[in-house]
CSV table of C-alpha atoms in Angstrom, one decimal:
chain,number,residue,atom,x,y,z
I,181,MET,CA,-4.2,-15.3,7.2
I,182,ALA,CA,-4.0,-11.5,7.6
I,183,LEU,CA,-0.7,-9.7,7.8
I,184,VAL,CA,-0.1,-6.0,8.1
I,185,ARG,CA,3.3,-4.6,8.7
I,186,VAL,CA,5.0,-1.2,8.4
I,187,GLN,CA,8.8,-1.4,8.2
I,188,ALA,CA,11.9,0.4,7.2
I,189,GLU,CA,13.6,-2.6,5.6
I,190,ARG,CA,13.3,-3.6,1.9
I,191,ILE,CA,10.4,-6.0,1.3
I,192,ASP,CA,11.2,-9.7,0.8
I,193,PHE,CA,8.5,-10.6,-1.8
I,194,ALA,CA,8.9,-14.4,-1.5
I,195,GLN,CA,8.6,-14.2,2.3
I,196,ALA,CA,5.6,-11.8,2.1
I,197,ALA,CA,3.7,-14.1,-0.4
I,198,SER,CA,4.5,-17.2,1.7
I,199,THR,CA,2.5,-15.7,4.6
I,200,LEU,CA,-0.7,-16.5,2.7
I,201,PRO,CA,-2.5,-19.8,3.2
I,202,SER,CA,-1.4,-22.7,1.0
I,203,ASN,CA,-4.0,-25.2,1.9
I,204,GLY,CA,-6.1,-24.9,-1.2
I,205,ASP,CA,-8.5,-22.4,0.2
I,206,PHE,CA,-8.0,-20.0,-2.7
I,207,GLY,CA,-7.7,-20.1,-6.4
I,208,ALA,CA,-6.3,-16.7,-7.1
I,209,LEU,CA,-3.5,-14.6,-5.6
I,210,VAL,CA,-3.1,-11.0,-6.8
I,211,SER,CA,-0.3,-8.8,-5.7
I,212,PHE,CA,0.6,-5.2,-6.3
I,213,THR,CA,3.9,-3.6,-5.6
I,214,GLY,CA,4.3,0.2,-5.6
I,215,TYR,CA,7.8,1.6,-6.4
I,216,CYS,CA,9.5,5.0,-5.8
I,217,ARG,CA,9.8,6.9,-9.2
I,218,ASP,CA,12.8,9.1,-9.9
I,219,GLU,CA,10.4,11.8,-11.2
I,220,ALA,CA,12.4,12.4,-14.5
I,221,GLY,CA,15.7,12.2,-12.7
I,222,ARG,CA,15.1,15.0,-10.1
I,223,LEU,CA,14.3,12.8,-7.1
I,224,ALA,CA,17.2,11.5,-4.9
I,225,ALA,CA,14.9,9.8,-2.3
I,226,LEU,CA,11.3,9.8,-1.0
I,227,GLU,CA,11.0,10.2,2.7
I,228,ILE,CA,8.0,8.5,4.2
I,229,GLU,CA,6.9,9.2,7.8
I,230,HIS,CA,4.1,7.4,9.6
I,231,TYR,CA,2.2,7.3,12.9
I,232,PRO,CA,3.5,4.1,14.5
I,233,GLY,CA,0.8,1.8,15.7
I,234,MET,CA,-1.9,3.9,14.2
I,235,ALA,CA,-0.7,3.2,10.6
I,236,GLU,CA,-0.9,-0.5,11.2
I,237,ALA,CA,-4.2,-0.3,12.9
I,238,GLN,CA,-5.7,1.8,10.1
I,239,ILE,CA,-4.4,-0.5,7.4
I,240,GLY,CA,-5.9,-3.4,9.3
I,241,LYS,CA,-9.3,-1.7,9.4
I,242,ILE,CA,-9.1,-1.0,5.7
I,243,ALA,CA,-8.3,-4.6,4.9
I,244,GLN,CA,-11.0,-6.0,7.3
I,245,SER,CA,-13.5,-3.7,5.6
I,246,VAL,CA,-12.5,-4.9,2.2
I,247,ALA,CA,-12.6,-8.6,3.4
I,248,GLU,CA,-16.3,-8.0,4.3
I,249,ARG,CA,-17.0,-6.9,0.8
I,250,TRP,CA,-15.0,-9.6,-1.1
I,251,PRO,CA,-14.4,-13.2,0.0
I,252,LEU,CA,-10.7,-13.2,0.9
I,253,ALA,CA,-8.9,-16.2,2.1
I,254,GLY,CA,-6.1,-13.9,3.3
I,255,TRP,CA,-4.0,-10.8,2.7
I,256,THR,CA,-0.6,-9.4,3.2
I,257,ILE,CA,0.1,-5.7,3.3
I,258,ILE,CA,3.6,-4.3,3.9
I,259,HIS,CA,4.3,-0.6,3.7
I,260,ARG,CA,7.8,0.9,4.1
I,261,PHE,CA,8.8,4.1,5.9
I,262,GLY,CA,12.1,6.1,6.0
I,263,LYS,CA,14.1,7.3,3.0
I,264,ILE,CA,13.3,5.2,-0.1
I,265,LEU,CA,15.4,5.5,-3.2
I,266,PRO,CA,14.1,5.6,-6.7
I,267,GLY,CA,13.5,2.0,-7.9
I,268,GLU,CA,12.9,0.7,-4.5
I,269,GLU,CA,9.6,-0.7,-3.4
I,270,ILE,CA,7.3,1.3,-1.1
I,271,VAL,CA,4.3,-1.0,-0.7
I,272,PHE,CA,3.3,-4.6,-1.3
I,273,VAL,CA,-0.3,-5.8,-1.2
I,274,ALA,CA,-1.4,-9.4,-1.9
I,275,CYS,CA,-4.9,-10.7,-1.7
I,276,ALA,CA,-6.0,-14.3,-1.9
I,277,SER,CA,-9.5,-15.4,-2.9
I,278,GLN,CA,-11.3,-18.2,-4.5
I,279,HIS,CA,-11.7,-16.2,-7.7
I,280,ARG,CA,-9.4,-13.8,-9.5
I,281,GLN,CA,-11.9,-10.9,-9.8
I,282,ALA,CA,-12.4,-10.7,-6.0
I,283,ALA,CA,-8.6,-10.8,-5.5
I,284,PHE,CA,-8.0,-8.0,-8.1
I,285,GLU,CA,-10.8,-5.8,-6.8
I,286,ALA,CA,-9.8,-6.2,-3.2
I,287,ALA,CA,-6.1,-5.4,-3.8
I,288,SER,CA,-7.1,-2.3,-5.8
I,289,CYS,CA,-9.6,-1.2,-3.2
I,290,ILE,CA,-7.0,-1.6,-0.4
I,291,MET,CA,-4.4,0.5,-2.3
I,292,ASP,CA,-6.9,3.3,-3.0
I,293,PHE,CA,-8.0,3.5,0.7
I,294,MET,CA,-4.4,3.3,2.0
I,295,LYS,CA,-3.6,6.3,-0.2
I,296,THR,CA,-6.3,8.4,1.4
I,297,GLU,CA,-6.8,7.0,4.9
I,298,ALA,CA,-3.5,5.5,6.2
I,299,PRO,CA,-1.4,8.0,8.2
I,300,PHE,CA,1.6,8.3,6.0
I,301,TRP,CA,3.4,11.5,4.9
I,302,LYS,CA,5.8,11.9,2.0
I,303,ARG,CA,8.5,14.4,1.4
I,304,GLU,CA,10.8,14.6,-1.6
I,305,HIS,CA,14.6,14.8,-1.3
I,306,LEU,CA,15.9,16.2,-4.6
I,307,VAL,CA,19.2,15.4,-6.5
I,308,ASP,CA,20.2,19.1,-6.1
I,309,GLY,CA,20.4,18.5,-2.3
I,310,SER,CA,17.3,20.4,-1.5
I,311,VAL,CA,14.4,19.0,0.5
I,312,GLY,CA,10.9,19.6,-0.9
I,313,ALA,CA,7.7,20.3,1.0
I,314,TRP,CA,5.5,17.5,2.3
I,315,VAL,CA,3.6,16.0,-0.7
I,316,GLU,CA,-0.1,17.1,-0.8
I,317,ALA,CA,-2.9,14.7,-1.4
I,318,ARG,CA,-4.1,14.5,-5.0
I,319,ASP,CA,-7.7,14.9,-6.1
I,320,THR,CA,-7.2,11.7,-8.2
I,321,ASP,CA,-6.6,9.7,-5.0
I,322,ALA,CA,-9.8,10.9,-3.5
I,323,ALA,CA,-11.7,10.2,-6.7
I,324,ALA,CA,-10.2,6.6,-6.8
I,325,THR,CA,-11.4,6.1,-3.2
I,326,ASP,CA,-14.8,7.6,-4.0
I,327,ARG,CA,-15.6,5.2,-6.8
I,328,TRP,CA,-15.6,2.3,-4.2
I,329,HIS,CA,-18.4,4.0,-2.3
I,330,ARG,CA,-20.5,4.1,-5.5
I,331,LEU,CA,-19.9,0.5,-6.5
């Protein structure tokens, strides 16, 4: 089973995990949830924009590429958009495989590539009422993605 969804609503973790096969095809399920940080109390919200249709398609391509590298029985990827408050979830990735190492590596690889290749843009809304600039990509994100090319 492969599920990719981009949504404004909060993520229902139980429902998201239940989309994966339950017929004994896998022995490991690894999930990752990314949350909005409050950035030491200065962040009121994180605004996330996306390119509708293209974001889902790109995430699907990333997941399919990862599934060609590791034997996945299925995956669920849900990414939110809109204004997200500190403490709320932004992204959920779950990968199912016969063995835990493949599930761990696949989930990590998907997250790294989503950070650099999925069409999302982030802007900070600060507690003082100001709106920050769009958040720039980090060199550490590119380095994390690059390591998968070398493995």
